[in-house]
Amino acid sequence: MKHYTYTLADRVWAANVKKHYQRCALCGRLTTLQAHHWFKARSCASLRYCSLNGIGLCGSCHVRIHSRAFGIDYLRLAMTVMLVNRFKSIESLINRLTEIERGSRRE
């Protein structure tokens, strides 16, 4: 996995994502979790810090996702299909997630 320099905003995003998971969302391990973006931060900048754009994974599953050891990144594919079907377009999905995130910051 590549090494990145994480900003304070990255660490806050990861903490917000991980607090919603008690165990790895893939294998169920009770271990230290890592936050993974559903939609890549660099390709969907407006969702980079949206806590809904994340999932808690153990280190092993996180590496497997990034290395495509599952054959394809089926989590991202499944989530994308489900959300686009609901919102009818990726643009309306991004707009809705952004609205939700802005609303949660105000509360």
mmCIF file of N, CA and C in Angstrom:
data_model
loop_
_atom_site.group_PDB
_atom_site.id
_atom_site.type_symbol
_atom_site.label_atom_id
_atom_site.label_comp_id
_atom_site.label_asym_id
_atom_site.label_seq_id
_atom_site.Cartn_x
_atom_site.Cartn_y
_atom_site.Cartn_z
ATOM 1 N N MET A 1 0.837 -1.172 0.000
ATOM 2 C CA MET A 1 0.000 0.000 0.000
ATOM 3 C C MET A 1 0.890 1.246 0.000
ATOM 4 N N LYS A 2 0.452 2.273 -0.698
ATOM 5 C CA LYS A 2 1.199 3.515 -0.766
ATOM 6 C C LYS A 2 1.169 4.216 0.579
ATOM 7 N N HIS A 3 2.188 5.018 0.821
ATOM 8 C CA HIS A 3 2.232 5.797 2.061
ATOM 9 C C HIS A 3 1.844 7.234 1.745
ATOM 10 N N TYR A 4 0.971 7.779 2.544
ATOM 11 C CA TYR A 4 0.480 9.125 2.351
ATOM 12 C C TYR A 4 0.770 9.952 3.588
ATOM 13 N N THR A 5 0.838 11.242 3.406
ATOM 14 C CA THR A 5 0.907 12.154 4.530
ATOM 15 C C THR A 5 -0.530 12.538 4.846
ATOM 16 N N TYR A 6 -0.976 12.206 6.046
ATOM 17 C CA TYR A 6 -2.356 12.448 6.427
ATOM 18 C C TYR A 6 -2.485 13.779 7.139
ATOM 19 N N THR A 7 -3.493 14.526 6.746
ATOM 20 C CA THR A 7 -3.782 15.807 7.377
ATOM 21 C C THR A 7 -4.672 15.568 8.593
ATOM 22 N N LEU A 8 -4.878 16.603 9.363
ATOM 23 C CA LEU A 8 -5.801 16.521 10.491
ATOM 24 C C LEU A 8 -7.195 16.155 9.993
ATOM 25 N N ALA A 9 -7.625 16.735 8.875
ATOM 26 C CA ALA A 9 -8.950 16.428 8.321
ATOM 27 C C ALA A 9 -9.060 14.951 7.943
ATOM 28 N N ASP A 10 -7.978 14.368 7.412
ATOM 29 C CA ASP A 10 -7.975 12.934 7.088
ATOM 30 C C ASP A 10 -8.156 12.091 8.352
ATOM 31 N N ARG A 11 -7.462 12.466 9.409
ATOM 32 C CA ARG A 11 -7.552 11.711 10.667
ATOM 33 C C ARG A 11 -8.934 11.840 11.297
ATOM 34 N N VAL A 12 -9.537 13.021 11.217
ATOM 35 C CA VAL A 12 -10.890 13.214 11.746
ATOM 36 C C VAL A 12 -11.878 12.387 10.941
ATOM 37 N N TRP A 13 -11.749 12.397 9.609
ATOM 38 C CA TRP A 13 -12.631 11.587 8.751
ATOM 39 C C TRP A 13 -12.512 10.110 9.135
ATOM 40 N N ALA A 14 -11.290 9.612 9.252
ATOM 41 C CA ALA A 14 -11.078 8.203 9.582
ATOM 42 C C ALA A 14 -11.683 7.857 10.944
ATOM 43 N N ALA A 15 -11.513 8.728 11.925
ATOM 44 C CA ALA A 15 -12.087 8.481 13.253
ATOM 45 C C ALA A 15 -13.609 8.433 13.191
ATOM 46 N N ASN A 16 -14.217 9.319 12.406
ATOM 47 C CA ASN A 16 -15.677 9.324 12.267
ATOM 48 C C ASN A 16 -16.175 8.053 11.592
ATOM 49 N N VAL A 17 -15.453 7.578 10.587
ATOM 50 C CA VAL A 17 -15.843 6.338 9.911
ATOM 51 C C VAL A 17 -15.716 5.149 10.863
ATOM 52 N N LYS A 18 -14.576 5.052 11.537
ATOM 53 C CA LYS A 18 -14.309 3.886 12.393
ATOM 54 C C LYS A 18 -15.236 3.798 13.596
ATOM 55 N N LYS A 19 -15.748 4.935 14.072
ATOM 56 C CA LYS A 19 -16.610 4.885 15.260
ATOM 57 C C LYS A 19 -17.940 4.192 14.963
ATOM 58 N N HIS A 20 -18.297 4.057 13.681
ATOM 59 C CA HIS A 20 -19.546 3.397 13.305
ATOM 60 C C HIS A 20 -19.392 1.886 13.171
ATOM 61 N N TYR A 21 -18.180 1.386 13.277
ATOM 62 C CA TYR A 21 -17.922 -0.048 13.103
ATOM 63 C C TYR A 21 -17.275 -0.618 14.358
ATOM 64 N N GLN A 22 -17.808 -1.718 14.846
ATOM 65 C CA GLN A 22 -17.230 -2.399 16.003
ATOM 66 C C GLN A 22 -16.222 -3.460 15.570
ATOM 67 N N ARG A 23 -16.351 -3.903 14.318
ATOM 68 C CA ARG A 23 -15.496 -4.959 13.770
ATOM 69 C C ARG A 23 -15.347 -4.732 12.282
ATOM 70 N N CYS A 24 -14.466 -5.490 11.656
ATOM 71 C CA CYS A 24 -14.239 -5.377 10.215
ATOM 72 C C CYS A 24 -15.534 -5.689 9.470
ATOM 73 N N ALA A 25 -15.901 -4.827 8.535
ATOM 74 C CA ALA A 25 -17.149 -5.000 7.784
ATOM 75 C C ALA A 25 -17.095 -6.200 6.840
ATOM 76 N N LEU A 26 -15.902 -6.686 6.507
ATOM 77 C CA LEU A 26 -15.795 -7.838 5.613
ATOM 78 C C LEU A 26 -15.685 -9.161 6.344
ATOM 79 N N CYS A 27 -14.694 -9.272 7.222
ATOM 80 C CA CYS A 27 -14.439 -10.572 7.861
ATOM 81 C C CYS A 27 -14.976 -10.666 9.277
ATOM 82 N N GLY A 28 -15.360 -9.534 9.877
ATOM 83 C CA GLY A 28 -15.919 -9.540 11.214
ATOM 84 C C GLY A 28 -14.903 -9.578 12.341
ATOM 85 N N ARG A 29 -13.616 -9.487 12.021
ATOM 86 C CA ARG A 29 -12.591 -9.516 13.071
ATOM 87 C C ARG A 29 -12.748 -8.349 14.029
ATOM 88 N N LEU A 30 -12.514 -8.652 15.291
ATOM 89 C CA LEU A 30 -12.472 -7.611 16.324
ATOM 90 C C LEU A 30 -11.018 -7.192 16.450
ATOM 91 N N THR A 31 -10.632 -6.191 15.725
ATOM 92 C CA THR A 31 -9.248 -5.750 15.684
ATOM 93 C C THR A 31 -9.205 -4.253 15.434
ATOM 94 N N THR A 32 -8.026 -3.692 15.425
ATOM 95 C CA THR A 32 -7.888 -2.277 15.120
ATOM 96 C C THR A 32 -8.342 -2.040 13.684
ATOM 97 N N LEU A 33 -9.254 -1.118 13.521
ATOM 98 C CA LEU A 33 -9.828 -0.861 12.196
ATOM 99 C C LEU A 33 -9.104 0.254 11.457
ATOM 100 N N GLN A 34 -9.206 0.184 10.144
ATOM 101 C CA GLN A 34 -8.721 1.234 9.257
ATOM 102 C C GLN A 34 -9.917 1.722 8.454
ATOM 103 N N ALA A 35 -9.910 2.982 8.093
ATOM 104 C CA ALA A 35 -11.009 3.553 7.295
ATOM 105 C C ALA A 35 -10.667 3.438 5.820
ATOM 106 N N HIS A 36 -11.648 3.023 5.034
ATOM 107 C CA HIS A 36 -11.473 2.874 3.584
ATOM 108 C C HIS A 36 -12.549 3.687 2.875
ATOM 109 N N HIS A 37 -12.155 4.442 1.846
ATOM 110 C CA HIS A 37 -13.115 5.216 1.055
ATOM 111 C C HIS A 37 -13.879 4.308 0.106
ATOM 112 N N TRP A 38 -15.206 4.445 0.050
ATOM 113 C CA TRP A 38 -16.007 3.766 -0.980
ATOM 114 C C TRP A 38 -15.603 4.304 -2.342
ATOM 115 N N PHE A 39 -15.644 5.637 -2.450
ATOM 116 C CA PHE A 39 -15.262 6.314 -3.683
ATOM 117 C C PHE A 39 -13.913 6.972 -3.423
ATOM 118 N N LYS A 40 -12.943 6.711 -4.275
ATOM 119 C CA LYS A 40 -11.579 7.202 -4.073
ATOM 120 C C LYS A 40 -11.560 8.705 -3.854
ATOM 121 N N ALA A 41 -10.772 9.108 -2.886
ATOM 122 C CA ALA A 41 -10.690 10.525 -2.532
ATOM 123 C C ALA A 41 -10.182 11.362 -3.699
ATOM 124 N N ARG A 42 -9.224 10.848 -4.442
ATOM 125 C CA ARG A 42 -8.656 11.646 -5.531
ATOM 126 C C ARG A 42 -9.586 11.740 -6.744
ATOM 127 N N SER A 43 -10.498 10.785 -6.912
ATOM 128 C CA SER A 43 -11.391 10.829 -8.073
ATOM 129 C C SER A 43 -12.759 11.431 -7.734
ATOM 130 N N CYS A 44 -13.035 11.617 -6.457
ATOM 131 C CA CYS A 44 -14.319 12.184 -6.043
ATOM 132 C C CYS A 44 -14.052 13.109 -4.853
ATOM 133 N N ALA A 45 -13.395 14.223 -5.138
ATOM 134 C CA ALA A 45 -12.926 15.128 -4.083
ATOM 135 C C ALA A 45 -14.040 15.639 -3.187
ATOM 136 N N SER A 46 -15.245 15.810 -3.733
ATOM 137 C CA SER A 46 -16.331 16.356 -2.916
ATOM 138 C C SER A 46 -16.765 15.389 -1.812
ATOM 139 N N LEU A 47 -16.412 14.114 -1.934
ATOM 140 C CA LEU A 47 -16.769 13.128 -0.899
ATOM 141 C C LEU A 47 -15.589 12.725 -0.029
ATOM 142 N N ARG A 48 -14.439 13.334 -0.238
ATOM 143 C CA ARG A 48 -13.232 12.926 0.480
ATOM 144 C C ARG A 48 -13.448 12.877 1.993
ATOM 145 N N TYR A 49 -14.099 13.885 2.549
ATOM 146 C CA TYR A 49 -14.275 13.948 3.996
ATOM 147 C C TYR A 49 -15.705 13.661 4.439
ATOM 148 N N CYS A 50 -16.508 13.127 3.569
ATOM 149 C CA CYS A 50 -17.875 12.723 3.916
ATOM 150 C C CYS A 50 -17.798 11.368 4.631
ATOM 151 N N SER A 51 -18.233 11.317 5.873
ATOM 152 C CA SER A 51 -18.112 10.071 6.646
ATOM 153 C C SER A 51 -18.956 8.941 6.068
ATOM 154 N N LEU A 52 -19.959 9.271 5.267
ATOM 155 C CA LEU A 52 -20.760 8.232 4.621
ATOM 156 C C LEU A 52 -19.991 7.554 3.493
ATOM 157 N N ASN A 53 -18.880 8.133 3.079
ATOM 158 C CA ASN A 53 -18.051 7.582 2.020
ATOM 159 C C ASN A 53 -16.923 6.745 2.625
ATOM 160 N N GLY A 54 -17.240 5.951 3.626
ATOM 161 C CA GLY A 54 -16.209 5.145 4.263
ATOM 162 C C GLY A 54 -16.743 3.882 4.886
ATOM 163 N N ILE A 55 -15.821 2.954 5.118
ATOM 164 C CA ILE A 55 -16.146 1.676 5.744
ATOM 165 C C ILE A 55 -14.968 1.282 6.630
ATOM 166 N N GLY A 56 -15.251 0.608 7.747
ATOM 167 C CA GLY A 56 -14.203 0.155 8.650
ATOM 168 C C GLY A 56 -13.737 -1.243 8.269
ATOM 169 N N LEU A 57 -12.440 -1.395 8.040
ATOM 170 C CA LEU A 57 -11.856 -2.680 7.661
ATOM 171 C C LEU A 57 -10.652 -2.989 8.532
ATOM 172 N N CYS A 58 -10.400 -4.287 8.757
ATOM 173 C CA CYS A 58 -9.156 -4.678 9.421
ATOM 174 C C CYS A 58 -8.016 -4.462 8.423
ATOM 175 N N GLY A 59 -6.793 -4.437 8.900
ATOM 176 C CA GLY A 59 -5.645 -4.212 8.024
ATOM 177 C C GLY A 59 -5.543 -5.226 6.898
ATOM 178 N N SER A 60 -5.823 -6.475 7.196
ATOM 179 C CA SER A 60 -5.729 -7.532 6.194
ATOM 180 C C SER A 60 -6.739 -7.331 5.065
ATOM 181 N N CYS A 61 -7.986 -7.080 5.410
ATOM 182 C CA CYS A 61 -9.017 -6.860 4.388
ATOM 183 C C CYS A 61 -8.774 -5.568 3.621
ATOM 184 N N HIS A 62 -8.237 -4.554 4.300
ATOM 185 C CA HIS A 62 -7.938 -3.288 3.629
ATOM 186 C C HIS A 62 -6.880 -3.508 2.543
ATOM 187 N N VAL A 63 -5.845 -4.271 2.872
ATOM 188 C CA VAL A 63 -4.810 -4.590 1.885
ATOM 189 C C VAL A 63 -5.413 -5.405 0.739
ATOM 190 N N ARG A 64 -6.281 -6.357 1.066
ATOM 191 C CA ARG A 64 -6.908 -7.184 0.026
ATOM 192 C C ARG A 64 -7.765 -6.343 -0.917
ATOM 193 N N ILE A 65 -8.483 -5.368 -0.377
ATOM 194 C CA ILE A 65 -9.301 -4.487 -1.216
ATOM 195 C C ILE A 65 -8.412 -3.713 -2.185
ATOM 196 N N HIS A 66 -7.332 -3.125 -1.658
ATOM 197 C CA HIS A 66 -6.455 -2.315 -2.502
ATOM 198 C C HIS A 66 -5.673 -3.146 -3.510
ATOM 199 N N SER A 67 -5.388 -4.385 -3.181
ATOM 200 C CA SER A 67 -4.636 -5.239 -4.110
ATOM 201 C C SER A 67 -5.551 -5.977 -5.073
ATOM 202 N N ARG A 68 -6.865 -5.754 -4.917
ATOM 203 C CA ARG A 68 -7.870 -6.408 -5.754
ATOM 204 C C ARG A 68 -7.857 -7.921 -5.570
ATOM 205 N N ALA A 69 -7.501 -8.377 -4.378
ATOM 206 C CA ALA A 69 -7.456 -9.811 -4.095
ATOM 207 C C ALA A 69 -8.834 -10.461 -4.130
ATOM 208 N N PHE A 70 -9.882 -9.655 -4.091
ATOM 209 C CA PHE A 70 -11.236 -10.187 -4.171
ATOM 210 C C PHE A 70 -11.660 -10.397 -5.627
ATOM 211 N N GLY A 71 -10.757 -10.205 -6.571
ATOM 212 C CA GLY A 71 -11.086 -10.338 -7.983
ATOM 213 C C GLY A 71 -11.414 -8.983 -8.575
ATOM 214 N N ILE A 72 -12.408 -8.326 -8.018
ATOM 215 C CA ILE A 72 -12.717 -6.930 -8.332
ATOM 216 C C ILE A 72 -13.053 -6.269 -7.008
ATOM 217 N N ASP A 73 -13.046 -4.987 -7.006
ATOM 218 C CA ASP A 73 -13.413 -4.289 -5.774
ATOM 219 C C ASP A 73 -14.929 -4.339 -5.661
ATOM 220 N N TYR A 74 -15.419 -5.510 -5.249
ATOM 221 C CA TYR A 74 -16.861 -5.735 -5.258
ATOM 222 C C TYR A 74 -17.610 -4.860 -4.281
ATOM 223 N N LEU A 75 -16.977 -4.440 -3.213
ATOM 224 C CA LEU A 75 -17.658 -3.532 -2.282
ATOM 225 C C LEU A 75 -18.001 -2.225 -2.974
ATOM 226 N N ARG A 76 -17.025 -1.644 -3.662
ATOM 227 C CA ARG A 76 -17.271 -0.381 -4.354
ATOM 228 C C ARG A 76 -18.302 -0.577 -5.457
ATOM 229 N N LEU A 77 -18.179 -1.661 -6.184
ATOM 230 C CA LEU A 77 -19.133 -1.939 -7.258
ATOM 231 C C LEU A 77 -20.553 -2.100 -6.714
ATOM 232 N N ALA A 78 -20.704 -2.903 -5.675
ATOM 233 C CA ALA A 78 -22.028 -3.135 -5.097
ATOM 234 C C ALA A 78 -22.625 -1.846 -4.534
ATOM 235 N N MET A 79 -21.823 -1.082 -3.840
ATOM 236 C CA MET A 79 -22.305 0.168 -3.264
ATOM 237 C C MET A 79 -22.681 1.161 -4.363
ATOM 238 N N THR A 80 -21.865 1.255 -5.380
ATOM 239 C CA THR A 80 -22.140 2.172 -6.481
ATOM 240 C C THR A 80 -23.448 1.813 -7.176
ATOM 241 N N VAL A 81 -23.625 0.538 -7.495
ATOM 242 C CA VAL A 81 -24.850 0.097 -8.166
ATOM 243 C C VAL A 81 -26.071 0.397 -7.308
ATOM 244 N N MET A 82 -25.985 0.066 -6.016
ATOM 245 C CA MET A 82 -27.104 0.296 -5.119
ATOM 246 C C MET A 82 -27.449 1.788 -5.021
ATOM 247 N N LEU A 83 -26.449 2.617 -4.822
ATOM 248 C CA LEU A 83 -26.700 4.039 -4.638
ATOM 249 C C LEU A 83 -27.136 4.724 -5.927
ATOM 250 N N VAL A 84 -26.520 4.375 -7.055
ATOM 251 C CA VAL A 84 -26.916 4.997 -8.321
ATOM 252 C C VAL A 84 -28.339 4.591 -8.678
ATOM 253 N N ASN A 85 -28.702 3.336 -8.409
ATOM 254 C CA ASN A 85 -30.084 2.912 -8.651
ATOM 255 C C ASN A 85 -31.057 3.731 -7.817
ATOM 256 N N ARG A 86 -30.678 4.020 -6.600
ATOM 257 C CA ARG A 86 -31.564 4.792 -5.726
ATOM 258 C C ARG A 86 -31.661 6.252 -6.147
ATOM 259 N N PHE A 87 -30.506 6.825 -6.502
ATOM 260 C CA PHE A 87 -30.467 8.253 -6.797
ATOM 261 C C PHE A 87 -30.523 8.577 -8.288
ATOM 262 N N LYS A 88 -30.525 7.561 -9.137
ATOM 263 C CA LYS A 88 -30.671 7.680 -10.600
ATOM 264 C C LYS A 88 -29.467 8.258 -11.321
ATOM 265 N N SER A 89 -28.557 8.906 -10.628
ATOM 266 C CA SER A 89 -27.336 9.394 -11.273
ATOM 267 C C SER A 89 -26.274 9.618 -10.204
ATOM 268 N N ILE A 90 -25.033 9.534 -10.604
ATOM 269 C CA ILE A 90 -23.934 9.739 -9.662
ATOM 270 C C ILE A 90 -23.916 11.188 -9.170
ATOM 271 N N GLU A 91 -24.317 12.138 -10.018
ATOM 272 C CA GLU A 91 -24.328 13.544 -9.617
ATOM 273 C C GLU A 91 -25.333 13.797 -8.494
ATOM 274 N N SER A 92 -26.534 13.220 -8.616
ATOM 275 C CA SER A 92 -27.527 13.432 -7.558
ATOM 276 C C SER A 92 -27.104 12.729 -6.274
ATOM 277 N N LEU A 93 -26.410 11.603 -6.392
ATOM 278 C CA LEU A 93 -25.873 10.914 -5.212
ATOM 279 C C LEU A 93 -24.843 11.798 -4.509
ATOM 280 N N ILE A 94 -23.913 12.345 -5.257
ATOM 281 C CA ILE A 94 -22.883 13.204 -4.668
ATOM 282 C C ILE A 94 -23.523 14.422 -4.014
ATOM 283 N N ASN A 95 -24.484 15.018 -4.685
ATOM 284 C CA ASN A 95 -25.174 16.176 -4.100
ATOM 285 C C ASN A 95 -25.854 15.813 -2.787
ATOM 286 N N ARG A 96 -26.526 14.661 -2.745
ATOM 287 C CA ARG A 96 -27.236 14.248 -1.524
ATOM 288 C C ARG A 96 -26.264 13.956 -0.389
ATOM 289 N N LEU A 97 -25.182 13.257 -0.677
ATOM 290 C CA LEU A 97 -24.205 12.959 0.371
ATOM 291 C C LEU A 97 -23.570 14.240 0.902
ATOM 292 N N THR A 98 -23.312 15.182 0.028
ATOM 293 C CA THR A 98 -22.749 16.463 0.448
ATOM 294 C C THR A 98 -23.734 17.218 1.336
ATOM 295 N N GLU A 99 -25.011 17.208 0.976
ATOM 296 C CA GLU A 99 -26.044 17.855 1.805
ATOM 297 C C GLU A 99 -26.103 17.209 3.186
ATOM 298 N N ILE A 100 -26.068 15.887 3.226
ATOM 299 C CA ILE A 100 -26.129 15.176 4.504
ATOM 300 C C ILE A 100 -24.938 15.538 5.368
ATOM 301 N N GLU A 101 -23.753 15.534 4.765
ATOM 302 C CA GLU A 101 -22.533 15.860 5.524
ATOM 303 C C GLU A 101 -22.575 17.280 6.045
ATOM 304 N N ARG A 102 -23.001 18.219 5.247
ATOM 305 C CA ARG A 102 -23.116 19.618 5.706
ATOM 306 C C ARG A 102 -24.098 19.731 6.852
ATOM 307 N N GLY A 103 -25.216 19.035 6.768
ATOM 308 C CA GLY A 103 -26.219 19.047 7.825
ATOM 309 C C GLY A 103 -25.697 18.468 9.120
ATOM 310 N N SER A 104 -24.888 17.411 9.037
ATOM 311 C CA SER A 104 -24.360 16.786 10.263
ATOM 312 C C SER A 104 -23.322 17.679 10.930
ATOM 313 N N ARG A 105 -22.662 18.531 10.177
ATOM 314 C CA ARG A 105 -21.682 19.461 10.764
ATOM 315 C C ARG A 105 -22.366 20.585 11.520
ATOM 316 N N ARG A 106 -23.587 20.920 11.110
ATOM 317 C CA ARG A 106 -24.322 22.022 11.757
ATOM 318 C C ARG A 106 -24.912 21.613 13.096
ATOM 319 N N GLU A 107 -25.155 20.328 13.286
ATOM 320 C CA GLU A 107 -25.843 19.848 14.501
ATOM 321 C C GLU A 107 -24.949 19.824 15.698
#
